[in-house]
Tab-separated table of C-alpha atoms and ligand atoms in Angstrom:
chain	number	residue	atom	x	y	z
B	795	MET	CA	-27.405	16.194	-24.571
B	796	GLN	CA	-28.484	13.665	-21.817
B	797	GLN	CA	-31.058	14.838	-18.734
B	798	PRO	CA	-28.931	15.174	-15.680
B	799	GLU	CA	-31.069	12.533	-13.572
B	800	ASP	CA	-30.075	10.274	-16.583
B	801	ILE	CA	-26.770	10.927	-16.604
B	802	LEU	CA	-25.967	8.874	-13.582
B	803	HIS	CA	-27.963	6.422	-14.555
B	804	ALA	CA	-26.317	3.564	-16.369
B	805	GLY	CA	-28.284	0.380	-18.051
B	806	ASN	CA	-31.001	-0.911	-15.329
B	807	SER	CA	-32.571	2.230	-13.985
B	808	ALA	CA	-34.150	-0.205	-11.113
B	809	THR	CA	-30.965	-1.075	-9.942
B	810	PRO	CA	-28.985	1.981	-7.712
B	811	ARG	CA	-27.586	4.433	-9.668
B	812	LYS	CA	-24.412	4.051	-10.985
B	813	LEU	CA	-21.356	6.063	-12.245
B	814	TRP	CA	-19.628	5.083	-15.138
B	815	SER	CA	-16.067	3.822	-15.212
B	816	ILE	CA	-13.280	6.300	-15.954
B	817	PRO	CA	-12.542	5.387	-19.422
B	818	GLU	CA	-16.085	5.038	-20.186
B	819	PHE	CA	-16.704	8.601	-18.647
B	820	ARG	CA	-13.759	10.027	-20.544
B	821	ARG	CA	-15.154	8.815	-23.881
B	822	LEU	CA	-18.740	10.266	-22.949
B	823	LEU	CA	-17.178	13.547	-21.976
B	824	ARG	CA	-14.465	13.633	-24.758
B	825	THR	CA	-17.544	13.050	-27.432
B	826	ARG	CA	-19.265	15.551	-25.855
B	827	GLU	CA	-21.861	13.046	-24.926
B	828	VAL	CA	-22.199	14.363	-21.585
B	829	SER	CA	-20.877	17.911	-19.827
B	830	ALA	CA	-18.859	17.748	-16.390
B	831	VAL	CA	-21.049	20.432	-15.404
B	832	GLU	CA	-24.351	18.419	-15.660
B	833	THR	CA	-22.742	15.299	-14.026
B	834	VAL	CA	-21.193	17.360	-10.917
B	835	THR	CA	-24.466	19.037	-10.647
B	836	ALA	CA	-26.491	15.783	-10.770
B	837	LEU	CA	-23.749	14.448	-8.259
B	838	LEU	CA	-24.521	17.455	-5.975
B	839	ASP	CA	-28.027	16.730	-5.880
B	840	ASP	CA	-27.018	13.199	-4.675
B	841	MET	CA	-24.830	14.173	-2.331
B	842	ARG	CA	-27.610	16.375	-0.353
B	843	ALA	CA	-29.982	14.092	-0.986
B	844	LYS	CA	-27.722	11.380	0.943
B	845	ARG	CA	-26.735	13.381	3.871
B	846	GLU	CA	-27.602	11.482	6.255
B	847	LEU	CA	-24.903	8.798	6.044
B	848	ASN	CA	-22.721	11.908	6.786
B	849	ILE	CA	-19.955	10.924	4.283
B	850	PHE	CA	-18.305	14.558	3.618
B	851	ILE	CA	-17.284	16.800	5.893
B	852	THR	CA	-17.616	19.738	3.692
B	853	GLU	CA	-19.448	19.919	0.409
B	854	THR	CA	-17.353	22.148	-2.265
B	855	HIS	CA	-20.229	22.882	-4.646
B	856	ASP	CA	-19.098	26.183	-5.907
B	857	LYS	CA	-15.766	25.130	-6.662
B	858	ALA	CA	-16.921	21.697	-8.006
B	859	LEU	CA	-19.075	23.722	-10.606
B	860	ASN	CA	-16.504	25.887	-11.202
B	861	GLN	CA	-13.910	23.456	-11.962
B	862	ALA	CA	-16.422	21.392	-14.299
B	863	ARG	CA	-17.172	24.742	-16.081
B	864	ASP	CA	-13.093	24.823	-17.046
B	865	ALA	CA	-12.712	20.759	-17.958
B	866	ASP	CA	-15.924	21.706	-20.029
B	867	LYS	CA	-14.310	24.103	-21.969
B	868	ARG	CA	-11.021	22.229	-22.601
B	869	LEU	CA	-12.874	19.236	-23.408
B	870	ALA	CA	-15.347	21.261	-26.071
B	871	ALA	CA	-11.440	22.880	-27.177
B	872	GLY	CA	-10.102	19.296	-27.741
B	873	VAL	CA	-7.547	19.309	-25.477
B	874	PRO	CA	-8.650	17.529	-22.318
B	875	ARG	CA	-6.258	16.515	-19.867
B	876	ALA	CA	-5.999	13.349	-17.930
B	877	LEU	CA	-8.576	13.333	-15.549
B	878	ASP	CA	-10.851	16.361	-17.089
B	879	GLY	CA	-14.245	16.581	-15.129
B	880	ILE	CA	-13.994	13.152	-13.445
B	881	PRO	CA	-15.488	14.033	-10.048
B	882	ILE	CA	-13.337	12.923	-6.862
B	883	ALA	CA	-14.038	12.945	-3.290
B	884	VAL	CA	-10.581	14.017	-1.100
B	885	LYS	CA	-10.204	12.335	2.288
B	886	ASP	CA	-10.068	16.071	5.125
B	887	ASN	CA	-6.538	15.237	5.837
B	888	PHE	CA	-5.219	16.508	2.506
B	889	CYS	CA	-4.930	20.365	3.091
B	890	THR	CA	-6.871	22.440	0.345
B	891	LYS	CA	-6.237	26.034	-0.283
B	892	GLY	CA	-8.964	27.885	0.900
B	893	ILE	CA	-11.338	24.779	1.939
B	894	LYS	CA	-11.861	23.798	5.367
B	895	THR	CA	-9.526	20.965	6.463
B	896	THR	CA	-9.975	19.284	9.772
B	897	ALA	CA	-8.652	15.857	9.778
B	898	GLY	CA	-12.176	14.590	11.455
B	899	SER	CA	-10.362	16.887	14.765
B	900	LYS	CA	-12.179	19.200	16.877
B	901	MET	CA	-8.671	20.719	17.002
B	902	LEU	CA	-9.099	21.903	13.201
B	903	ALA	CA	-12.770	21.837	12.665
B	904	VAL	CA	-12.944	24.810	15.640
B	905	SER	CA	-10.475	27.392	14.746
B	906	ARG	CA	-10.029	30.715	17.262
B	907	LYS	CA	-9.750	32.789	14.159
B	908	SER	CA	-12.827	32.100	12.204
B	909	GLU	CA	-16.073	30.282	12.757
B	910	ASP	CA	-14.468	28.101	9.844
B	911	GLY	CA	-11.451	26.484	11.543
B	912	PHE	CA	-8.069	25.623	9.788
B	913	VAL	CA	-8.318	26.645	6.170
B	914	PRO	CA	-4.915	26.429	4.569
B	915	THR	CA	-3.227	28.595	2.804
B	916	TYR	CA	-1.707	26.104	0.322
B	917	GLU	CA	-2.697	22.651	-1.742
B	918	SER	CA	-1.428	19.677	-1.029
B	919	SER	CA	0.896	18.240	-3.605
B	920	VAL	CA	-1.673	15.177	-4.408
B	921	THR	CA	-4.875	17.323	-4.269
B	922	GLN	CA	-2.497	19.860	-6.542
B	923	ARG	CA	-2.038	17.011	-9.043
B	924	LEU	CA	-5.800	16.441	-9.276
B	925	LEU	CA	-6.802	19.533	-9.816
B	926	ASP	CA	-4.250	20.293	-12.776
B	927	ALA	CA	-5.327	17.083	-14.251
B	928	GLY	CA	-8.227	18.868	-14.717
B	929	ALA	CA	-10.202	16.635	-11.841
B	930	VAL	CA	-13.406	17.896	-10.314
B	931	ILE	CA	-12.949	17.882	-6.398
B	932	LEU	CA	-16.913	17.796	-4.628
B	933	GLY	CA	-15.478	17.859	-1.087
B	934	LYS	CA	-13.826	16.583	2.071
B	935	THR	CA	-14.799	13.453	3.675
B	936	ASN	CA	-15.447	12.140	6.597
B	937	MET	CA	-12.126	10.188	8.616
B	938	ASP	CA	-11.112	8.923	12.398
B	939	GLU	CA	-9.815	11.751	13.888
B	940	PHE	CA	-6.272	12.147	12.853
B	941	ALA	CA	-6.494	9.129	10.585
B	942	MET	CA	-6.457	6.981	14.398
B	943	GLY	CA	-8.645	4.337	13.865
B	944	SER	CA	-10.589	1.605	11.529
B	945	SER	CA	-14.322	2.736	11.477
B	946	THR	CA	-14.216	6.282	11.066
B	947	GLU	CA	-16.468	6.568	14.957
B	948	THR	CA	-13.306	8.596	16.027
B	949	SER	CA	-14.157	11.683	14.028
B	950	TYR	CA	-15.544	14.834	15.873
B	951	PHE	CA	-18.310	14.747	13.189
B	952	GLY	CA	-19.583	11.270	14.275
B	953	PRO	CA	-19.894	8.137	12.286
B	954	THR	CA	-20.233	7.427	8.955
B	955	ILE	CA	-22.998	4.923	7.865
B	956	ASN	CA	-21.842	2.027	5.842
B	957	PRO	CA	-23.752	3.082	2.514
B	958	VAL	CA	-23.730	-1.248	1.724
B	959	GLY	CA	-25.433	-2.003	4.824
B	960	VAL	CA	-28.136	0.106	3.994
B	961	ARG	CA	-28.778	-1.263	1.015
B	962	LEU	CA	-29.009	-4.694	2.705
B	963	GLY	CA	-31.147	-3.177	5.460
B	964	PHE	CA	-28.409	-2.450	7.656
B	965	ASP	CA	-28.285	0.893	8.660
B	966	ASN	CA	-25.736	0.731	11.612
B	967	LEU	CA	-22.437	-0.665	9.968
B	968	VAL	CA	-19.479	0.968	10.057
B	969	PRO	CA	-17.439	1.846	6.741
B	970	GLY	CA	-14.412	1.162	7.989
B	971	GLY	CA	-11.451	3.908	8.559
B	972	SER	CA	-9.916	5.882	8.973
B	973	SER	CA	-10.862	6.827	5.278
B	974	GLY	CA	-14.166	5.592	5.358
B	975	GLY	CA	-15.805	8.636	3.834
B	976	SER	CA	-14.201	8.065	0.852
B	977	ALA	CA	-14.876	4.758	0.571
B	978	ALA	CA	-18.405	5.353	0.989
B	979	ALA	CA	-18.615	7.944	-0.853
B	980	ILE	CA	-17.850	5.843	-4.210
B	981	ALA	CA	-20.248	2.742	-2.602
B	982	ALA	CA	-22.576	5.624	-2.697
B	983	ASP	CA	-22.454	6.745	-6.417
B	984	LEU	CA	-21.157	10.085	-5.145
B	985	ALA	CA	-18.072	10.125	-6.465
B	986	VAL	CA	-16.124	8.153	-9.769
B	987	GLY	CA	-12.873	8.153	-7.347
B	988	ALA	CA	-11.905	8.806	-3.934
B	989	ILE	CA	-8.609	9.779	-2.359
B	990	GLY	CA	-7.473	8.333	0.976
B	991	THR	CA	-4.583	7.947	2.740
B	992	ASP	CA	-3.038	4.491	4.163
B	993	THR	CA	-0.864	4.425	7.569
B	994	GLY	CA	-1.710	0.754	8.405
B	995	GLY	CA	-4.802	0.183	6.548
B	996	SER	CA	-6.928	3.158	5.985
B	997	ILE	CA	-7.845	2.448	2.377
B	998	ARG	CA	-7.712	-1.353	1.808
B	999	GLN	CA	-9.954	-1.836	5.293
B	1000	PRO	CA	-13.024	0.593	4.154
B	1001	ALA	CA	-12.433	-0.396	0.842
B	1002	SER	CA	-12.766	-4.130	2.084
B	1003	PHE	CA	-15.587	-3.296	4.033
B	1004	CYS	CA	-17.481	-1.253	1.259
B	1005	GLY	CA	-17.096	-3.310	-1.247
B	1006	VAL	CA	-14.704	-1.126	-3.938
B	1007	VAL	CA	-11.106	-1.410	-5.058
B	1008	GLY	CA	-8.680	0.699	-2.582
B	1009	MET	CA	-4.963	0.768	-3.362
B	1010	LYS	CA	-1.739	2.142	-1.415
B	1011	PRO	CA	0.793	2.358	-3.721
B	1012	SER	CA	4.811	1.668	-2.072
B	1013	TYR	CA	5.788	4.307	0.316
B	1014	GLY	CA	7.010	7.451	-1.530
B	1015	VAL	CA	5.278	6.828	-4.767
B	1016	CYS	CA	3.106	9.551	-3.480
B	1017	SER	CA	4.232	12.795	-2.066
B	1018	ARG	CA	3.152	13.140	1.488
B	1019	TRP	CA	3.823	17.421	1.593
B	1020	GLY	CA	0.059	18.661	2.598
B	1021	ILE	CA	-1.167	15.484	3.958
B	1022	ILE	CA	-1.877	15.855	8.099
B	1023	ALA	CA	1.017	13.966	9.537
B	1024	TYR	CA	0.070	10.760	11.479
B	1025	ALA	CA	2.599	8.637	11.235
B	1026	SER	CA	5.485	9.778	8.729
B	1027	SER	CA	7.729	6.571	8.161
B	1028	LEU	CA	4.527	4.736	7.430
B	1029	ASP	CA	1.722	7.444	5.638
B	1030	GLN	CA	0.822	7.094	2.165
B	1031	ALA	CA	-1.453	8.567	0.030
B	1032	GLY	CA	-3.667	6.149	-2.477
B	1033	ALA	CA	-7.282	5.818	-4.295
B	1034	PHE	CA	-10.417	4.301	-4.036
B	1035	GLY	CA	-12.418	3.703	-7.633
B	1036	LYS	CA	-15.225	0.973	-8.408
B	1037	SER	CA	-12.660	-0.830	-10.336
B	1038	VAL	CA	-8.715	-1.850	-10.209
B	1039	ARG	CA	-8.650	0.505	-14.040
B	1040	ASP	CA	-10.300	3.110	-12.049
B	1041	VAL	CA	-7.568	3.418	-9.257
B	1042	ALA	CA	-4.691	3.043	-11.441
B	1043	ALA	CA	-5.928	5.880	-13.854
B	1044	ILE	CA	-6.376	7.963	-10.479
B	1045	LEU	CA	-2.772	6.612	-9.151
B	1046	ASP	CA	-1.006	7.434	-12.956
B	1047	VAL	CA	-1.910	11.283	-11.640
B	1048	ILE	CA	-1.108	11.826	-7.782
B	1049	GLY	CA	1.915	9.620	-8.137
B	1050	GLY	CA	5.538	10.838	-8.389
B	1051	GLU	CA	8.340	12.200	-7.467
B	1052	ASP	CA	8.141	15.817	-5.565
B	1053	GLN	CA	11.026	18.187	-4.446
B	1054	LYS	CA	8.783	18.863	-1.680
B	1055	ASP	CA	8.627	15.462	-0.481
B	1056	ALA	CA	12.428	14.326	0.677
B	1057	THR	CA	11.205	10.676	1.040
B	1058	SER	CA	8.812	10.502	-2.529
B	1059	VAL	CA	10.716	8.223	-5.012
B	1060	SER	CA	12.930	10.218	-7.461
B	1061	SER	CA	13.133	9.594	-11.056
B	1062	LEU	CA	10.241	6.729	-11.057
B	1063	SER	CA	8.219	6.580	-14.024
B	1064	LEU	CA	5.069	3.939	-12.857
B	1065	ARG	CA	2.370	3.814	-15.026
B	1066	TYR	CA	-0.576	2.362	-13.341
B	1067	GLU	CA	-2.969	2.349	-16.379
B	1068	ALA	CA	-0.693	1.454	-19.326
B	1069	ALA	CA	0.310	-1.917	-17.204
B	1070	LEU	CA	-3.198	-2.876	-17.536
B	1071	ALA	CA	-2.553	-3.150	-21.158
B	1072	GLN	CA	0.654	-5.733	-20.773
B	1073	PRO	CA	0.368	-9.106	-21.396
B	1074	GLN	CA	1.136	-11.317	-18.726
B	1075	LYS	CA	3.159	-14.352	-18.024
B	1076	LYS	CA	2.284	-17.387	-15.946
B	1077	LEU	CA	1.869	-16.010	-12.103
B	1078	ARG	CA	3.505	-17.503	-8.682
B	1079	ILE	CA	1.002	-16.406	-6.204
B	1080	GLY	CA	2.144	-16.765	-2.478
B	1081	PHE	CA	-0.189	-17.758	0.240
B	1082	PRO	CA	1.697	-16.978	3.979
B	1083	ARG	CA	0.720	-19.820	6.170
B	1084	GLU	CA	0.515	-17.698	8.985
B	1085	ILE	CA	-2.701	-16.135	8.399
B	1086	MET	CA	-4.857	-18.977	9.477
B	1087	ARG	CA	-2.936	-19.043	12.982
B	1088	LEU	CA	-3.571	-15.289	13.374
B	1089	LYS	CA	-7.347	-14.645	12.870
B	1090	ALA	CA	-9.079	-17.393	11.586
B	1091	THR	CA	-12.626	-16.525	11.655
B	1092	ALA	CA	-15.069	-18.130	8.454
B	1093	ASP	CA	-14.711	-14.474	6.437
B	1094	VAL	CA	-10.997	-15.232	6.751
B	1095	GLU	CA	-11.378	-18.627	5.630
B	1096	SER	CA	-14.044	-18.165	2.828
B	1097	VAL	CA	-11.395	-14.842	1.329
B	1098	TRP	CA	-8.730	-17.138	1.792
B	1099	THR	CA	-10.340	-20.074	-0.536
B	1100	ALA	CA	-11.801	-17.472	-2.918
B	1101	GLY	CA	-7.836	-16.540	-3.330
B	1102	GLN	CA	-6.834	-19.959	-4.095
B	1103	LYS	CA	-9.653	-21.005	-6.338
B	1104	ILE	CA	-9.167	-17.105	-8.488
B	1105	ALA	CA	-5.082	-18.216	-8.465
B	1106	GLN	CA	-5.911	-21.843	-10.173
B	1107	GLN	CA	-8.289	-20.205	-12.391
B	1108	LEU	CA	-5.786	-17.576	-13.614
B	1109	GLY	CA	-3.153	-20.578	-14.059
B	1110	ALA	CA	-0.856	-19.267	-11.403
B	1111	GLU	CA	1.422	-21.410	-9.499
B	1112	VAL	CA	-0.008	-21.094	-5.661
B	1113	VAL	CA	2.975	-21.306	-3.386
B	1114	ASP	CA	2.697	-21.537	0.225
B	1115	VAL	CA	4.924	-19.185	1.623
B	1116	SER	CA	6.251	-18.104	5.399
B	1117	ILE	CA	6.491	-14.550	7.204
B	1118	PRO	CA	7.346	-15.985	10.272
B	1119	SER	CA	7.407	-12.254	11.771
B	1120	LEU	CA	3.800	-11.802	10.628
B	1121	GLY	CA	2.767	-11.795	14.377
B	1122	TYR	CA	4.422	-9.615	15.724
B	1123	ALA	CA	3.210	-6.699	12.770
B	1124	LEU	CA	0.511	-5.413	14.815
B	1125	PRO	CA	2.107	-4.538	17.648
B	1126	ALA	CA	5.667	-3.547	16.266
B	1127	TYR	CA	2.945	-1.118	14.158
B	1128	TYR	CA	1.087	0.239	17.187
B	1129	ILE	CA	4.412	1.543	19.034
B	1130	ILE	CA	6.032	2.733	15.719
B	1131	ALA	CA	2.627	4.742	14.657
B	1132	LEU	CA	2.057	5.994	18.171
B	1133	SER	CA	5.370	7.157	19.210
B	1134	GLU	CA	5.887	8.870	15.659
B	1135	ALA	CA	2.337	10.696	16.260
B	1136	SER	CA	3.181	11.350	19.721
B	1137	SER	CA	5.808	14.012	18.111
B	1138	ASN	CA	3.819	14.663	15.053
B	1139	LEU	CA	0.425	16.242	17.090
B	1140	SER	CA	2.972	18.131	19.246
B	1141	ARG	CA	2.248	21.255	16.944
B	1142	TYR	CA	-1.346	21.695	18.315
B	1143	ASP	CA	-0.330	23.560	20.796
B	1144	GLY	CA	-3.275	26.330	20.483
B	1145	ILE	CA	-0.740	29.147	19.319
B	1146	ARG	CA	-0.154	28.093	15.558
B	1147	TYR	CA	-3.191	26.178	14.330
B	1148	GLY	CA	-6.771	26.016	15.092
B	1149	TYR	CA	-8.392	25.000	18.677
B	1150	ARG	CA	-7.572	27.750	21.512
B	1151	ALA	CA	-9.018	26.890	24.893
B	1152	ASN	CA	-10.605	29.928	26.047
B	1153	ALA	CA	-8.993	32.707	28.727
B	1154	PRO	CA	-5.971	30.659	29.758
B	1155	LYS	CA	-4.812	31.583	32.971
B	1156	ASP	CA	-0.484	31.115	31.785
B	1157	ILE	CA	0.811	29.272	28.894
B	1158	ILE	CA	0.989	26.075	30.461
B	1159	ASP	CA	-2.921	26.357	31.398
B	1160	LEU	CA	-3.066	27.423	27.515
B	1161	TYR	CA	-1.818	24.228	26.195
B	1162	GLU	CA	-3.048	21.791	28.820
B	1163	ARG	CA	-6.988	22.737	28.084
B	1164	THR	CA	-6.165	23.437	24.717
B	1165	ARG	CA	-5.060	19.779	23.670
B	1166	ALA	CA	-7.285	18.135	26.791
B	1167	GLU	CA	-10.444	20.304	25.448
B	1168	GLY	CA	-9.190	19.827	20.772
B	1169	PHE	CA	-8.509	16.075	21.052
B	1170	GLY	CA	-10.542	12.824	21.354
B	1171	GLU	CA	-10.009	10.453	23.670
B	1172	GLU	CA	-8.582	8.083	20.749
B	1173	VAL	CA	-6.010	10.450	20.051
B	1174	LYS	CA	-5.262	11.491	23.659
B	1175	ARG	CA	-4.807	7.753	24.338
B	1176	ARG	CA	-2.381	7.188	21.375
B	1177	ILE	CA	-0.067	10.337	22.142
B	1178	ILE	CA	0.326	9.232	25.735
B	1179	LEU	CA	1.099	5.441	24.808
B	1180	GLY	CA	3.365	7.077	21.950
B	1181	THR	CA	5.435	9.468	24.925
B	1182	TYR	CA	5.782	6.254	26.834
B	1183	SER	CA	7.374	4.121	24.390
B	1184	LEU	CA	9.869	7.036	23.331
B	1185	SER	CA	10.569	7.758	26.781
B	1186	ALA	CA	14.134	7.388	28.766
B	1187	GLY	CA	14.107	4.098	29.978
B	1188	TYR	CA	11.601	2.669	27.859
B	1189	TYR	CA	13.182	3.523	24.376
B	1190	ASP	CA	14.935	0.518	24.234
B	1191	ALA	CA	12.627	-2.258	25.369
B	1192	TYR	CA	9.595	-0.652	22.898
B	1193	TYR	CA	10.435	1.771	19.834
B	1194	LEU	CA	14.160	0.200	18.929
B	1195	ARG	CA	12.709	-3.215	19.412
B	1196	ALA	CA	9.725	-2.567	17.215
B	1197	LEU	CA	12.011	-0.810	14.771
B	1198	LYS	CA	13.758	-4.251	14.887
B	1199	VAL	CA	10.934	-5.990	13.812
B	1200	ARG	CA	10.144	-4.003	11.398
B	1201	ARG	CA	13.369	-4.467	9.748
B	1202	ILE	CA	13.045	-8.543	10.005
B	1203	LEU	CA	9.496	-8.080	8.650
B	1204	ALA	CA	10.661	-6.546	5.341
B	1205	ASP	CA	13.738	-8.949	4.887
B	1206	GLU	CA	11.283	-11.795	5.251
B	1207	PHE	CA	8.796	-10.102	2.648
B	1208	SER	CA	12.157	-9.397	0.308
B	1209	ALA	CA	12.656	-12.980	0.452
B	1210	VAL	CA	9.398	-14.154	-0.279
B	1211	PHE	CA	9.328	-12.104	-3.242
B	1212	GLN	CA	12.278	-13.953	-4.897
B	1213	LYS	CA	9.932	-16.783	-5.207
B	1214	VAL	CA	6.634	-14.641	-6.220
B	1215	ASP	CA	5.317	-12.167	-8.124
B	1216	ALA	CA	2.449	-11.306	-5.722
B	1217	MET	CA	1.172	-12.731	-2.325
B	1218	PHE	CA	-2.630	-13.205	-1.576
B	1219	MET	CA	-3.881	-12.032	1.979
B	1220	PRO	CA	-7.449	-11.084	3.638
B	1221	ALA	CA	-7.771	-7.235	3.953
B	1222	THR	CA	-9.677	-8.036	6.936
B	1223	PRO	CA	-10.650	-10.614	9.752
B	1224	THR	CA	-14.507	-9.505	9.010
B	1225	GLY	CA	-16.971	-8.124	6.967
B	1226	ALA	CA	-18.387	-4.234	8.242
B	1227	PHE	CA	-18.869	-3.973	12.035
B	1228	GLU	CA	-21.639	-2.470	13.886
B	1229	ILE	CA	-21.398	1.445	15.122
B	1230	GLY	CA	-20.132	0.950	18.539
B	1231	ALA	CA	-19.450	-2.958	18.949
B	1232	HIS	CA	-15.574	-2.231	19.756
B	1233	GLU	CA	-16.587	0.608	21.940
B	1234	GLY	CA	-14.383	0.904	25.355
B	1235	ASP	CA	-12.314	-1.732	23.886
B	1236	PRO	CA	-9.283	-0.121	21.795
B	1237	VAL	CA	-7.333	-3.622	21.760
B	1238	GLN	CA	-10.440	-4.959	19.726
B	1239	MET	CA	-10.015	-2.174	17.025
B	1240	TYR	CA	-6.342	-2.288	16.765
B	1241	LEU	CA	-7.063	-5.941	15.900
B	1242	GLU	CA	-8.835	-5.502	12.966
B	1243	ASP	CA	-5.630	-4.168	11.366
B	1244	VAL	CA	-3.706	-7.665	12.068
B	1245	PHE	CA	-3.579	-7.741	7.864
B	1246	THR	CA	-2.903	-5.339	7.266
B	1247	VAL	CA	-0.432	-2.948	8.966
B	1248	PRO	CA	2.373	-5.850	7.914
B	1249	VAL	CA	2.089	-3.921	4.020
B	1250	ASN	CA	3.145	-0.372	5.771
B	1251	LEU	CA	5.537	-1.339	7.647
B	1252	ALA	CA	7.853	-3.049	5.040
B	1253	GLY	CA	6.437	0.110	2.669
B	1254	LEU	CA	4.938	-2.568	-0.331
B	1255	PRO	CA	2.218	-1.440	-2.600
B	1256	ALA	CA	-1.583	-3.409	-1.698
B	1257	ILE	CA	-4.532	-3.272	-3.157
B	1258	SER	CA	-7.792	-4.760	-1.773
B	1259	VAL	CA	-10.387	-6.176	-4.738
B	1260	PRO	CA	-13.451	-7.615	-3.483
B	1261	VAL	CA	-13.793	-11.319	-3.757
B	1262	SER	CA	-15.983	-12.665	-1.624
B	1263	ARG	CA	-19.136	-11.949	1.503
B	1264	ASP	CA	-20.053	-12.394	4.593
B	1265	CYS	CA	-22.901	-14.414	6.022
B	1266	ARG	CA	-25.168	-10.860	6.020
B	1267	GLY	CA	-23.804	-10.572	2.301
B	1268	MET	CA	-21.398	-7.612	3.248
B	1269	PRO	CA	-18.451	-7.643	0.911
B	1270	LEU	CA	-14.926	-9.036	1.825
B	1271	GLY	CA	-11.703	-7.751	-0.164
B	1272	LEU	CA	-8.618	-9.756	-1.099
B	1273	GLN	CA	-5.387	-7.908	-0.780
B	1274	VAL	CA	-2.952	-8.535	-3.209
B	1275	ILE	CA	0.814	-7.825	-2.040
B	1276	GLY	CA	3.638	-6.831	-4.558
B	1277	PRO	CA	7.323	-6.388	-3.464
B	1278	GLN	CA	8.559	-2.996	-3.316
B	1279	LEU	CA	7.761	-0.586	-6.137
B	1280	GLY	CA	6.128	-3.602	-7.875
B	1281	ASP	CA	3.291	-1.223	-7.817
B	1282	GLU	CA	2.281	-2.648	-11.620
B	1283	LYS	CA	2.595	-5.986	-11.308
B	1284	VAL	CA	0.108	-5.255	-8.330
B	1285	VAL	CA	-2.499	-3.638	-10.405
B	1286	GLN	CA	-2.283	-6.491	-13.068
B	1287	VAL	CA	-2.572	-9.056	-10.983
B	1288	ALA	CA	-5.467	-7.287	-9.162
B	1289	ALA	CA	-7.463	-6.865	-12.581
B	1290	ALA	CA	-7.064	-10.483	-13.474
B	1291	VAL	CA	-8.576	-11.279	-9.858
B	1292	GLU	CA	-11.171	-8.532	-10.457
B	1293	ALA	CA	-11.819	-10.030	-13.454
B	1294	MET	CA	-12.198	-13.851	-12.410
B	1295	THR	CA	-15.191	-12.449	-9.961
B	1296	ALA	CA	-16.928	-10.723	-12.336
B	1297	HIS	CA	-16.711	-14.046	-14.171
X	2136	LIG	N1	-6.217	1.631	12.072
X	2136	LIG	C1	-5.011	2.000	11.937
X	2136	LIG	C2	-4.586	2.849	13.134
X	2136	LIG	O1	-5.588	3.416	13.786
X	2136	LIG	C3	-4.461	2.895	10.751
X	2136	LIG	C4	-4.961	3.637	10.289
X	2136	LIG	C5	-4.582	4.489	9.023
X	2136	LIG	O2	-4.212	3.980	8.104
X	2136	LIG	N2	-4.333	5.668	8.785
X	2136	LIG	O3	-3.647	3.209	13.076
């Protein structure tokens, strides 16, 4: 067997440690050239060494080693499971049985019952599927509070530092958000795969900022059961990895119908990894002409140009398409998401979960101070805005109108997908920004999501693949978007894009 310190090196030891791809890792584990326990031990050491990046809220060393031991036994017995021994990081808004789960909030991090905060008594369906497939869960990653943000700065545990920035000499760049810790775990080579959630871009945007691949499947592919709710009609779990193939391998495990989530799509058998082996016919790629009008930064232009070049190299037909309502997606999203959040977050009342204010004088004082002290500023702002747009007298003007925009937008996307196989769009307006860049200006932060939220409103599958760099050398992602439940096509096209950029 190889020594643990060699285990994480692939090729040139002068380069930062690199982990293997999932197919390669599977092969090495199955031929017993490496063991899960050795690899996980080495990774846990690395996690300790890189704590200043603030990637994990909770590291689950003992549990991870036990899971690795079990995986090794099955591997040695020749009965491996799909992800046996593969180390995965999990965003801290998936309920994990017996493991503290905070959603990046003081509301759940600090519990009146125990020092440990909120410790779920049940496992989310997605993480249960990972465990059933033999994956090793290394820990729970940092995130914006209740997944509300685009930078991981609103976390009660402080911001995560972008590891790619550190490598380039900048130690003050955000990893994106809200799944910033999960994206950073991949970029810092602390996990082979990671799980996140994407309500309005929280997988694709951090994937773009950290130079990794991140996919949000179609709404309904992954069960939301046991995921701490932000905006239920938009929330969707997904995966991060170094490559499209790795992401596909994880999605094969975490996707699928679940009796516990009525919005999970029934009798659907998407096979992400197998789709990558299928031959492809000539592609038609749509480029929505509204993009440049929405936000014409140098970085957007660079991704746009890279996308067109890649499409041509692939021999695809480049189609000029139009989504006329694209510009209305951002305001519609921020009305719908915040309205749903105001309802979802009403459960944090100091009675049932987590934090409770000290020595309340009556029940009203208990509610008020619990919520005032337990929620951060951004979460409170959103609860207030969401409550406002749902209130009598404003409901029609805001919430209902936003729902109409959502319908129109979904119809416009459907019409375009009659003509093209996939659409290309930038994932982000710029590369990773500095910590504090949008402090005191929430609207600037919301504008970061201009290219990602339309996809969530329409329930579409989309993936971010790194294709370019900004003037500092920070990565920029291209979004490949497909029609509803066209997830297999999305990974096929994304893999072709990836192959071209490697080229
Ligand atoms: N940045 C967006 C928001 O704050 C998206 C967050 C997410 O996808 N969870 O709502």
